[in-house]
Coordinates of C-alpha atoms and ligand atoms in Angstrom, one line a residue:
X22 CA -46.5 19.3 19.3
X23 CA -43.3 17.7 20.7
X24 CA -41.9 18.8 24.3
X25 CA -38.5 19.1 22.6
X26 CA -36.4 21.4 20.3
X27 CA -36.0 18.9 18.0
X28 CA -37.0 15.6 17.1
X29 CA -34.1 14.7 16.2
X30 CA -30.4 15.7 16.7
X31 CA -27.8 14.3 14.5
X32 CA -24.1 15.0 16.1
X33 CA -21.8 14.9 12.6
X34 CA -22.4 16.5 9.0
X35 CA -20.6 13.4 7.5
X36 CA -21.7 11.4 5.2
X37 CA -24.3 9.0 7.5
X38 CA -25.3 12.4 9.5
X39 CA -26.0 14.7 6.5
X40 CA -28.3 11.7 4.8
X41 CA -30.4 11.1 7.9
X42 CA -30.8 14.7 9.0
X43 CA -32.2 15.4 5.5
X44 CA -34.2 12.8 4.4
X45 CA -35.5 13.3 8.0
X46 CA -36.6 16.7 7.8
X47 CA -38.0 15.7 4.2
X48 CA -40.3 13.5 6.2
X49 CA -41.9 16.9 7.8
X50 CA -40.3 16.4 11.6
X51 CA -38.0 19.0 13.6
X52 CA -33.8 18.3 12.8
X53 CA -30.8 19.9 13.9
X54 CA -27.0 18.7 12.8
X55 CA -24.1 20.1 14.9
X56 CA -20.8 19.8 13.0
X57 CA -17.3 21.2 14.4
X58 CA -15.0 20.8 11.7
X59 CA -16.2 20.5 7.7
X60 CA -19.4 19.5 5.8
X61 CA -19.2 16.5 3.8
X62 CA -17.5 14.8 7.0
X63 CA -13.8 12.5 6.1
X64 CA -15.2 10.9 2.8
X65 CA -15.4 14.7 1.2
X66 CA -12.6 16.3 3.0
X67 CA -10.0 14.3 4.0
X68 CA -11.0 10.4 1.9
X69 CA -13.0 9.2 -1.0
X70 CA -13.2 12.5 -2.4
X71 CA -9.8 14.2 -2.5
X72 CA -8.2 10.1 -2.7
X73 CA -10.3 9.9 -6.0
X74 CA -9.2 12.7 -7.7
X75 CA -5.4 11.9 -7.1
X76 CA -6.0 8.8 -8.6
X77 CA -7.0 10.6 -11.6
X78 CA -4.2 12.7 -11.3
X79 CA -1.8 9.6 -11.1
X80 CA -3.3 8.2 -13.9
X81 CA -2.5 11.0 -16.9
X82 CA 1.2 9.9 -15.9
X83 CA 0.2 6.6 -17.6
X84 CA -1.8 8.3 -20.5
X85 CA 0.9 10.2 -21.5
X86 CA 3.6 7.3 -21.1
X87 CA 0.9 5.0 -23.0
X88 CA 0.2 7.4 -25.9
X89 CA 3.4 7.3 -27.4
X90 CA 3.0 3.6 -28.6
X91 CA -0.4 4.9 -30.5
X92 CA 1.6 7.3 -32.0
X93 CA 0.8 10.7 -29.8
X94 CA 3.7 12.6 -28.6
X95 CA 2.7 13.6 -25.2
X96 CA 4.9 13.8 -21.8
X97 CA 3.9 14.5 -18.6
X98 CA 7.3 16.1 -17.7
X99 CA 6.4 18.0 -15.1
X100 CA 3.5 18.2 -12.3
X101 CA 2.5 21.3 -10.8
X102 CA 1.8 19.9 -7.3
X103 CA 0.7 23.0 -5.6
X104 CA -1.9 24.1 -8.2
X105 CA -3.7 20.1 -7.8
X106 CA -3.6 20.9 -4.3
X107 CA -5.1 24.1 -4.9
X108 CA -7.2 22.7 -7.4
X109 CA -8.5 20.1 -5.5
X110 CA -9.5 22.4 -2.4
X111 CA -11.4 24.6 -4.4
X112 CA -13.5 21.3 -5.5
X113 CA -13.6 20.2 -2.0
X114 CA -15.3 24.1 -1.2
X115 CA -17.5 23.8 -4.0
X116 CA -18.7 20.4 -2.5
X117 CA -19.1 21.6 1.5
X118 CA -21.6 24.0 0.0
X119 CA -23.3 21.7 -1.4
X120 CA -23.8 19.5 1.5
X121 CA -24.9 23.6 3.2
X122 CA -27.1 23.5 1.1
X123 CA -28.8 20.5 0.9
X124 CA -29.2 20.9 5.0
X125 CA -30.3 23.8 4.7
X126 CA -33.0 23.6 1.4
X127 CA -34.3 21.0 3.5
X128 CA -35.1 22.8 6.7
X129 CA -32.1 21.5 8.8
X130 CA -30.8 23.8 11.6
X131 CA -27.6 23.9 11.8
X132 CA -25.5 24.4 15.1
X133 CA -21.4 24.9 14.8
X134 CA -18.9 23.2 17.0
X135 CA -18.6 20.7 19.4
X136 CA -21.5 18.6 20.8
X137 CA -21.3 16.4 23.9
X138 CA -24.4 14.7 25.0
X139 CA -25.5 15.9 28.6
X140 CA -28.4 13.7 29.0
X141 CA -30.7 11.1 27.2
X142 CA -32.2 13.6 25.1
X143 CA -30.3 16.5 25.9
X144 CA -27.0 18.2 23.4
X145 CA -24.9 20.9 24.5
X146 CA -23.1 22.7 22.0
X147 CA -21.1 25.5 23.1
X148 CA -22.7 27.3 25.7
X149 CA -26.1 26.2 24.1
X150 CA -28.4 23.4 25.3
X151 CA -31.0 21.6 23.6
X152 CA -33.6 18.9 23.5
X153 CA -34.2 16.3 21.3
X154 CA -36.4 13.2 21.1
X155 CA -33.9 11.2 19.3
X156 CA -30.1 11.7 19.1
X157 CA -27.8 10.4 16.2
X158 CA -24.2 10.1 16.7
X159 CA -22.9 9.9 13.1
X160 CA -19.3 11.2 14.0
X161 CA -17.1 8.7 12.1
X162 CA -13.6 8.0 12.9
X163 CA -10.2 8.8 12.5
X164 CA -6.6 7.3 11.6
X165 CA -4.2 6.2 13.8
X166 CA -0.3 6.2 14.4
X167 CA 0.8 2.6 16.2
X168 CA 2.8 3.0 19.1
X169 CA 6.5 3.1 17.1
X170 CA 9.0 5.5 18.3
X171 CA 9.1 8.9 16.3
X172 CA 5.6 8.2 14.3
X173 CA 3.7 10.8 15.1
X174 CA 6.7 13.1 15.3
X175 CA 7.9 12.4 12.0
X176 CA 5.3 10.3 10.2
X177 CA 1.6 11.5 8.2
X178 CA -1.5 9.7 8.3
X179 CA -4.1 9.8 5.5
X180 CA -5.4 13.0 7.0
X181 CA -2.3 15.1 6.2
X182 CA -1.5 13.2 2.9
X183 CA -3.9 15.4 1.1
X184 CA -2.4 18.8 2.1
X185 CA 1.4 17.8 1.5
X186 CA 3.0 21.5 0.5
X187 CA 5.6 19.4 -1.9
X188 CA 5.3 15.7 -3.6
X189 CA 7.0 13.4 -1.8
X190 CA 9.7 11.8 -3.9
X191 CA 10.3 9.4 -1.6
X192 CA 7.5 8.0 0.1
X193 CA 7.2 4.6 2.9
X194 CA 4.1 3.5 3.7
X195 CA 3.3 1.4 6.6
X196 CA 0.2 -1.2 6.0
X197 CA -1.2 -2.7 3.2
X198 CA -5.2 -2.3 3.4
X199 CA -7.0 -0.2 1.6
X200 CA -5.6 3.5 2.4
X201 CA -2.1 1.8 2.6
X202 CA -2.2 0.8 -1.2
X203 CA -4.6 3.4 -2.6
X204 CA -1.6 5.8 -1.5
X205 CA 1.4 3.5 -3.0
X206 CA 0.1 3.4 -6.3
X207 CA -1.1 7.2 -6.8
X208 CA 2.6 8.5 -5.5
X209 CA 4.2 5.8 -7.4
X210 CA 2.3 6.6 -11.0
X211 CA 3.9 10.0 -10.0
X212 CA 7.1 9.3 -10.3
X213 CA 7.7 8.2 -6.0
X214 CA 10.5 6.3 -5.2
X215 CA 7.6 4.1 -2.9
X216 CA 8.1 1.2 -0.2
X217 CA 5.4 -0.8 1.4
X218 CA 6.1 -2.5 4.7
X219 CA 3.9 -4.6 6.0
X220 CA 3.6 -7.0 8.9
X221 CA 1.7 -10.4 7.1
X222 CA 3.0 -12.1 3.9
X223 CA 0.2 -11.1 1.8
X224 CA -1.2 -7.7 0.7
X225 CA -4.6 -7.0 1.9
X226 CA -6.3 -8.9 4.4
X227 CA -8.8 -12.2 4.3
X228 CA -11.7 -10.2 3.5
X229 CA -10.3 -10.3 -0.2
X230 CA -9.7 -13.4 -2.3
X231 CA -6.1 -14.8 -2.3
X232 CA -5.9 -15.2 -6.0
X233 CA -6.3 -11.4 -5.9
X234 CA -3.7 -10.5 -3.1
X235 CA -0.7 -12.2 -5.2
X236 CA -2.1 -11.3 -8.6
X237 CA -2.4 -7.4 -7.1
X238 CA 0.7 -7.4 -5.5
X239 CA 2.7 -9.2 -8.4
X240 CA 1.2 -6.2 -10.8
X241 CA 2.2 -3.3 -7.8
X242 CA 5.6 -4.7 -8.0
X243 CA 5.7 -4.4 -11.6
X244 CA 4.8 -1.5 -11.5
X245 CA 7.9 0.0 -9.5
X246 CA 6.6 -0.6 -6.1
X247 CA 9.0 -2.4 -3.5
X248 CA 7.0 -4.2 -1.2
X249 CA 9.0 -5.5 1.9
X250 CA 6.7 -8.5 3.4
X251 CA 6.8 -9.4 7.4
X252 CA 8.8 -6.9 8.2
X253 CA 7.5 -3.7 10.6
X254 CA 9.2 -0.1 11.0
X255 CA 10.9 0.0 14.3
X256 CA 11.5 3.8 14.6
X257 CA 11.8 6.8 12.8
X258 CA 14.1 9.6 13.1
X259 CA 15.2 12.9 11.1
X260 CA 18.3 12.9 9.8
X261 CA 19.1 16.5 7.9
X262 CA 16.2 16.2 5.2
X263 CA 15.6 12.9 5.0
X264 CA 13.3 10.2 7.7
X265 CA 15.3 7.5 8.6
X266 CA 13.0 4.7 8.5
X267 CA 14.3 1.7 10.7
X268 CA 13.1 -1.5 10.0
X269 CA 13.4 -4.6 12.3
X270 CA 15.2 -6.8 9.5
X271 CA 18.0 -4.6 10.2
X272 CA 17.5 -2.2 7.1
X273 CA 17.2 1.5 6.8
X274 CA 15.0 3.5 4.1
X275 CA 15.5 7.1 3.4
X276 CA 12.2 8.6 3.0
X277 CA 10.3 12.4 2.2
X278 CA 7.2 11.2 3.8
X279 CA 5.9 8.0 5.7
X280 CA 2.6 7.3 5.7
X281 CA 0.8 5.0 9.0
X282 CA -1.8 3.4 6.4
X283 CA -2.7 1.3 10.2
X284 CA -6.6 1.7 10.3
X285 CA -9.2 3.8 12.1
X286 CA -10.5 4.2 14.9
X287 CA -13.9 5.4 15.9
X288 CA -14.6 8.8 17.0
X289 CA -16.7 8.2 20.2
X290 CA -14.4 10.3 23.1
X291 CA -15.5 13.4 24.5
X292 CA -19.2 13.3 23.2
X293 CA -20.7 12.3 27.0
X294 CA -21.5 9.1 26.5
X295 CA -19.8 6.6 28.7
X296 CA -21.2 9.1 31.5
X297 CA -24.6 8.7 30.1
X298 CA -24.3 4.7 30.4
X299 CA -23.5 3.9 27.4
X300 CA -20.6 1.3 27.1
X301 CA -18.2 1.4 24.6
X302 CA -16.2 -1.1 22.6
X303 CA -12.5 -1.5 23.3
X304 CA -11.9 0.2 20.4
X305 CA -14.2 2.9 21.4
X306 CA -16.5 1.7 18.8
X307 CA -20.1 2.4 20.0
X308 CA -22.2 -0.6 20.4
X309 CA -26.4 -0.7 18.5
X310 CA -28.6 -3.2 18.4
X311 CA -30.6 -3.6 14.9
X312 CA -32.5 -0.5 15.4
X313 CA -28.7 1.5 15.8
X314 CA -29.9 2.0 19.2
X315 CA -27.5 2.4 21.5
X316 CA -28.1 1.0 25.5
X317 CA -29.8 4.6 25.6
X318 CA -32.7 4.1 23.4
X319 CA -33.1 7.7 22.6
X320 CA -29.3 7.5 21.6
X321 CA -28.7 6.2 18.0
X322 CA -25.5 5.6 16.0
X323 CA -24.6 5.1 12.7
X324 CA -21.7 4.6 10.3
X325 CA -17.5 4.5 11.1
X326 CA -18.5 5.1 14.9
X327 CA -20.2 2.1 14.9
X328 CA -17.0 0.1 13.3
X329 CA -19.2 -2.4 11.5
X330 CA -18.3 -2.1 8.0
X331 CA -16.6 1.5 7.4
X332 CA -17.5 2.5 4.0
X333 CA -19.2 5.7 3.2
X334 CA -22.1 4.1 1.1
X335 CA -22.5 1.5 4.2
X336 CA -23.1 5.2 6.6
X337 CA -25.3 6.3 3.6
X338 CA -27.5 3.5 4.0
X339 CA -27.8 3.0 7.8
X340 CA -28.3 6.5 8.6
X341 CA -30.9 6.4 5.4
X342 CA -32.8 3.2 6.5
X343 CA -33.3 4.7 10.1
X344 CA -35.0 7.4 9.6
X345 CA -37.1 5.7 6.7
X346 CA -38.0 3.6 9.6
X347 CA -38.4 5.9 12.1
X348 CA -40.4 9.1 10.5
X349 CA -41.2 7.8 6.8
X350 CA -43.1 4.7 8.2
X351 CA -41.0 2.2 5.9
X352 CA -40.0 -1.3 7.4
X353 CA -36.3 -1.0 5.9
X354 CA -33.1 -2.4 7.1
X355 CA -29.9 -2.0 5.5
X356 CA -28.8 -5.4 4.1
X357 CA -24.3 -6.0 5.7
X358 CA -24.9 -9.4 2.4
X359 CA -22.9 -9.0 -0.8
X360 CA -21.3 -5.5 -0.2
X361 CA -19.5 -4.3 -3.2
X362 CA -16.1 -2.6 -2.3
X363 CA -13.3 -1.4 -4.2
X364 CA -9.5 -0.3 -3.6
X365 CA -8.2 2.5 -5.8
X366 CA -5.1 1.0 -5.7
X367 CA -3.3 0.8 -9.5
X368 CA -4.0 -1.4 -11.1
X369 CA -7.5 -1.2 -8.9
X370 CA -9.1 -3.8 -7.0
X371 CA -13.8 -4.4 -6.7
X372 CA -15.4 -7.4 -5.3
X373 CA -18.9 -8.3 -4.5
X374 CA -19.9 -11.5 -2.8
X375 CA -17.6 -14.3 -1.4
X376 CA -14.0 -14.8 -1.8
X377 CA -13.0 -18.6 -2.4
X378 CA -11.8 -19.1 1.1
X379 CA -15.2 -18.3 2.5
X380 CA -17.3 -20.1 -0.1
X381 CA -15.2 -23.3 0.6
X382 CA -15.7 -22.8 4.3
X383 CA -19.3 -22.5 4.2
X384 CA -20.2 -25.2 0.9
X385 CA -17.0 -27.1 1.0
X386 CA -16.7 -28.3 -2.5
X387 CA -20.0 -27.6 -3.8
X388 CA -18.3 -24.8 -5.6
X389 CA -16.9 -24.0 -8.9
X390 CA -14.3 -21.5 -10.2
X391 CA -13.5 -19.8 -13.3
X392 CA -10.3 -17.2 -13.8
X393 CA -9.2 -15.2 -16.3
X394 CA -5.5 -13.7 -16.8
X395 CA -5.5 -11.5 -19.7
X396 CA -4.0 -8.9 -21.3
X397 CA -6.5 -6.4 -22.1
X398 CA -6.9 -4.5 -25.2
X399 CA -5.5 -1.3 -24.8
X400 CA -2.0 -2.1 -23.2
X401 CA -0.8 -3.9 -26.1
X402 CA -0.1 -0.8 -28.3
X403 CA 0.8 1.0 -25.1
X404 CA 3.0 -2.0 -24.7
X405 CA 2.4 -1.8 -21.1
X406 CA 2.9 -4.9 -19.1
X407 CA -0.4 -4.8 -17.3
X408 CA -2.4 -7.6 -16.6
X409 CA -6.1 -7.9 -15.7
X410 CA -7.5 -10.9 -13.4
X411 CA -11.4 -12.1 -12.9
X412 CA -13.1 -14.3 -10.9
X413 CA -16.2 -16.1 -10.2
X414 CA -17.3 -18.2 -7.7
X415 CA -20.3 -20.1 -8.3
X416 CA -22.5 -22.8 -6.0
X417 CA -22.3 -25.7 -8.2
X418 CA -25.8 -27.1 -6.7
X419 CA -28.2 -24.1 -7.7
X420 CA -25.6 -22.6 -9.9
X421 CA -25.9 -19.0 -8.1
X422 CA -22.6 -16.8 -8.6
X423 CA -21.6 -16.2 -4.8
X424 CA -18.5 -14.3 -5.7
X425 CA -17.6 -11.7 -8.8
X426 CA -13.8 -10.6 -8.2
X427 CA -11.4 -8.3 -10.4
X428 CA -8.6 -6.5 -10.5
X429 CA -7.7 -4.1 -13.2
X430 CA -8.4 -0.7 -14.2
X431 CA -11.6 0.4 -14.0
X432 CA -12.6 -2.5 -11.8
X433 CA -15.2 -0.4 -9.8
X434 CA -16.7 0.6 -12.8
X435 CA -17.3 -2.8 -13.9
X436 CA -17.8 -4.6 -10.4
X437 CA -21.0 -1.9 -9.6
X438 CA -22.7 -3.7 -12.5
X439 CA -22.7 -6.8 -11.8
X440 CA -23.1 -6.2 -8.1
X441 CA -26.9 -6.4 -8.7
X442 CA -27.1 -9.5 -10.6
X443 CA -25.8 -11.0 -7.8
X444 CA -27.7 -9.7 -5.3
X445 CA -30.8 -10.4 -7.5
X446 CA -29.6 -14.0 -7.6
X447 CA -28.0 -14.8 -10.8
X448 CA -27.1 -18.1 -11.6
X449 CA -23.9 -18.7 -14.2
X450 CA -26.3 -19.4 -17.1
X451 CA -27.2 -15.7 -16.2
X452 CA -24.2 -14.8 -17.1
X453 CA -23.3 -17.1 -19.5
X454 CA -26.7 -15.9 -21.9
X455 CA -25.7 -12.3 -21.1
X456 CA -24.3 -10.7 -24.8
X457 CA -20.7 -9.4 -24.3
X458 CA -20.4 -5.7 -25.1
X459 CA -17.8 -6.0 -27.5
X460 CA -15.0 -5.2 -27.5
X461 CA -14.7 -4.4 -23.5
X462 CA -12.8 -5.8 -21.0
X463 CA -16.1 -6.2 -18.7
X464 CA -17.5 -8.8 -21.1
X465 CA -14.5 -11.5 -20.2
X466 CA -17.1 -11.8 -17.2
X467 CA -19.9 -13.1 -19.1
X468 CA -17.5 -15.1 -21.5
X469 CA -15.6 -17.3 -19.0
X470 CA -16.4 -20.9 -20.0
X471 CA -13.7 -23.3 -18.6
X472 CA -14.0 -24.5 -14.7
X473 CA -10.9 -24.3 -13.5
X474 CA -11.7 -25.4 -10.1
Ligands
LIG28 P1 -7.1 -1.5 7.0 O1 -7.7 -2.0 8.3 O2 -7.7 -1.8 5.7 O3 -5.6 -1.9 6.9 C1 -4.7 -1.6 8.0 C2 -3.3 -2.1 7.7 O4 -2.4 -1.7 8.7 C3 -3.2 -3.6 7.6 O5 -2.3 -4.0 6.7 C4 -2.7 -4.0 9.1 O6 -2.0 -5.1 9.1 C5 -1.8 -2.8 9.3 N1 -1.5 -2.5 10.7 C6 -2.4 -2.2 11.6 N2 -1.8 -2.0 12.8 C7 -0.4 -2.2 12.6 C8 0.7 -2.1 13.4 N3 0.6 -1.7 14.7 N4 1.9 -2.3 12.8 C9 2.0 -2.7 11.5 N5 0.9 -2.8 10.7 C10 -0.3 -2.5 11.2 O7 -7.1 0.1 7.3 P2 -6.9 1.4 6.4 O8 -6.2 2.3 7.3 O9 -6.2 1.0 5.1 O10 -8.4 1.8 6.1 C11 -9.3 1.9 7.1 C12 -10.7 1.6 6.6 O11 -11.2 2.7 5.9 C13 -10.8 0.4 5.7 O12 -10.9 -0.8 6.4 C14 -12.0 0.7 4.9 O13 -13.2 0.3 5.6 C15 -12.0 2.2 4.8 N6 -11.5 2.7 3.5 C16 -12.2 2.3 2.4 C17 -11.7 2.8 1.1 C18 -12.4 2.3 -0.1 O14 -13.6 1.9 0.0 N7 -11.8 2.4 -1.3 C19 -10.6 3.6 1.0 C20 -10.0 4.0 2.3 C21 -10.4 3.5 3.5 P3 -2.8 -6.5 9.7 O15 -3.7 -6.9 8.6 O16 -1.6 -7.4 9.9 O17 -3.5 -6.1 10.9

């Protein structure tokens, strides 16, 4: 029997937390989560989740605007806003129960509110105190305003775009990563008078290929979106009803809502642990070694408050590995090679593998690309002007794809796929053997024949 309460404590019902402490106490040992604010962590709450299902709701705009040209008569005329909200709460509920539940089926004590770490194997939590053998800080992170006069004042971050009483008709965005664009392109679709301002001259940032920054942004601005490139907000003020968005190129926007799309930042204050020794990154990101140990072995972390790569399936993973590791007797590490991600911006972005820039800079010109620009299928009777873009980068010497880009709708659907090729190796005669599924937009991937690079 173990001198301790627990054998492990895991500070944050997120996503990383919630995986760990259960497959943990599946393993047979003693677990306890404390959580202050929701199950389910920002991914159900306050990200993927509620961010998913707005897409959908951006997307029957489209529907009913394509239909016509296949002969339906449908219009979306009008969108009840407050009953999606209402809609999309109850669906968040349904979902906090289940993560409840799944603690709690598997054995997982759970402690309410605030935990702060008040010794190497010590939590408080409230007036409570208890021991653990290992602690796991899975607490995740949160957006944040950049120091421009009247932002927080009069500007939203991602956290409060989810619980807007009214649609914005008139919406600014500042930043153009991935919360930055997911949010253009859903308020946009519905009907948003939307402007982007960003800071570089390109959409997105270097982790995605060029070829799919312009192609993205060229199809965004198609689709209604202004985008207003190297240019930054300089203030905002309120003016009556509307935000007076000042920007340093001298002009103003008029605006409902402006959303700081400007990144995250880990949440690591206030839990103890700076006075327990452990150092933090400037960023307040905490610092593990392989293990997620922190300089306090008995002190673990995983996920967004780690700031390695801040993706829910990335917490999933880590906080799943460790405690395979560390209770189910596996030798399992999480693998950071050939991550797929995707943006749910519209039309949508999914990658896997290298973009060109970083396959030239580590093979030089051992590498060969193929594109594709097409129109796909269904938009010509919709007579929408929407174009989809692929791309493959392959290592010309062992003819291994390194790099499987897209953008287009339903581009996550499709990229998921053939993320596991490539992580099981395959070469471009994969691909090029592989029998289209006909007719599909996915099979342009294993039917792209001409090099053209
Ligand atoms: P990103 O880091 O992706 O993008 C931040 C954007 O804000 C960039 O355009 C950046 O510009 C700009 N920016 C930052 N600071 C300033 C400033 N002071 N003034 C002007 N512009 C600024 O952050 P997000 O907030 O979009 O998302 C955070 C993270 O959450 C993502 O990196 C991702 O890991 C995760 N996420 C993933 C999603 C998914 O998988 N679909 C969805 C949503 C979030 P610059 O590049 O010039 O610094």
């Amino acid at each position: 029997m173990s001198d301790y309460d627990y054998d492990l404590f895991v500070i944050g019902a997120g996503s990383g937390g919630v995986r760990a402490a259960r497959i943990a106490a599946g393993y047979g040992v003693k677990v306890a989560i404390a959580e202050e604010r929701f199950y389910g962590g920002t991914c159900v709450n306050i990200g993927c989740v509620p961010k998913k299902l707005m897409t959908y709701l951006a997307s029957y705009a489209h529907h009913a605007e394509d239909a016509s040209g296949y002969g339906w008569d449908i219009r979306a005329e009008s969108l009840d806003w407050p009953k999606f909200v209402a809609r999309k709460n109850d669906e968040i509920n349904r979902l906090n129960g289940i993560y409840e539940n799944l603690l709690k089926n598997n054995g997982v004590d759970i402690h309410w509110g605030k935990a702060v770490l008040s010794g190497p194997n010590t939590v408080r939590v409230g007036d409570k105190e208890f021991t653990a053998e290992r602690i796991l800080i899975a607490t995740g992170g949160k957006p944040v305003f950049p120091p421009i006069e009247g932002a927080k004042e009069f500007g939203i971050v991602s956290d409060d775009i989810f619980y807007l009483p009214e649609m914005p008709k008139r919406l600014v965005v500042l930043g153009v990563g991935y919360i930055g664009l997911e949010f253009a392109g859903i308020f946009n679709a519905l009907g948003a008078e939307v402007h982007v301002i960003y800071r570089r001259d390109k959409i997105l940032n270097e982790g995605f290929d060029e070829d799919v920054r312009v192609f993205l942004q060229a199809e965004m601005t198609k689709q209604g979106i202004t985008f207003h490139p190297e240019t930054n907000i300089t203030k905002l003020e309120k003016q009556g009803d509307d935000i007076l968005v000042h920007l340093d190129k001298g002009k103003t926007l008029k605006a409902d809502q402006v959303l700081f799309a400007t990144g995250r930042k880990p949440n690591s204050e206030g839990l103890g642990l700076e006075e327990l020794g452990i150092k933090l990154a400037k960023n307040g990101a905490i610092p593990v070694n392989r293990e997620e140990q922190t300089d306090v072995h008995s002190v673990y972390a995983v996920g967004d408050v780690t700031d390695r790569v801040a993706l829910t399936p990335v917490a999933l993973g880590e906080g799943h590995a460790l405690v395979d590791r560390l209770y189910g007797g596996q030798d399992r590490y999480l693998s950071y090679e050939n991550i797929p991600s995707a943006v749910f911006s519209n039309p949508s972005v999914a990658q896997v593998g290298l973009t060109e820039e970083q396959a030239r800079e580590k093979y030089g010109d051992e590498i060969d690309i193929y594109k594709s620009d097409f129109r796909a299928m269904k938009m010509i009777l919709a007579e929408r002007d929407e174009r989809t873009f692929m791309k493959l980068i392959v290592h010309s010497q062992t003819d291994k794809v390194l790099g499987l880009h897209m953008v287009g709708q339903e581009a996550a659907e499709i990229v998921q796929g053939f993320a596991t090729a490539i992580i099981a190796g395959a070469t471009k005669a994969d691909f090029d053997r592989t029998i289209g599924i006909h007719p599909s937009t996915a099979e342009e991937f294993v039917t792209m024949r001409n090099k053209v690079g």
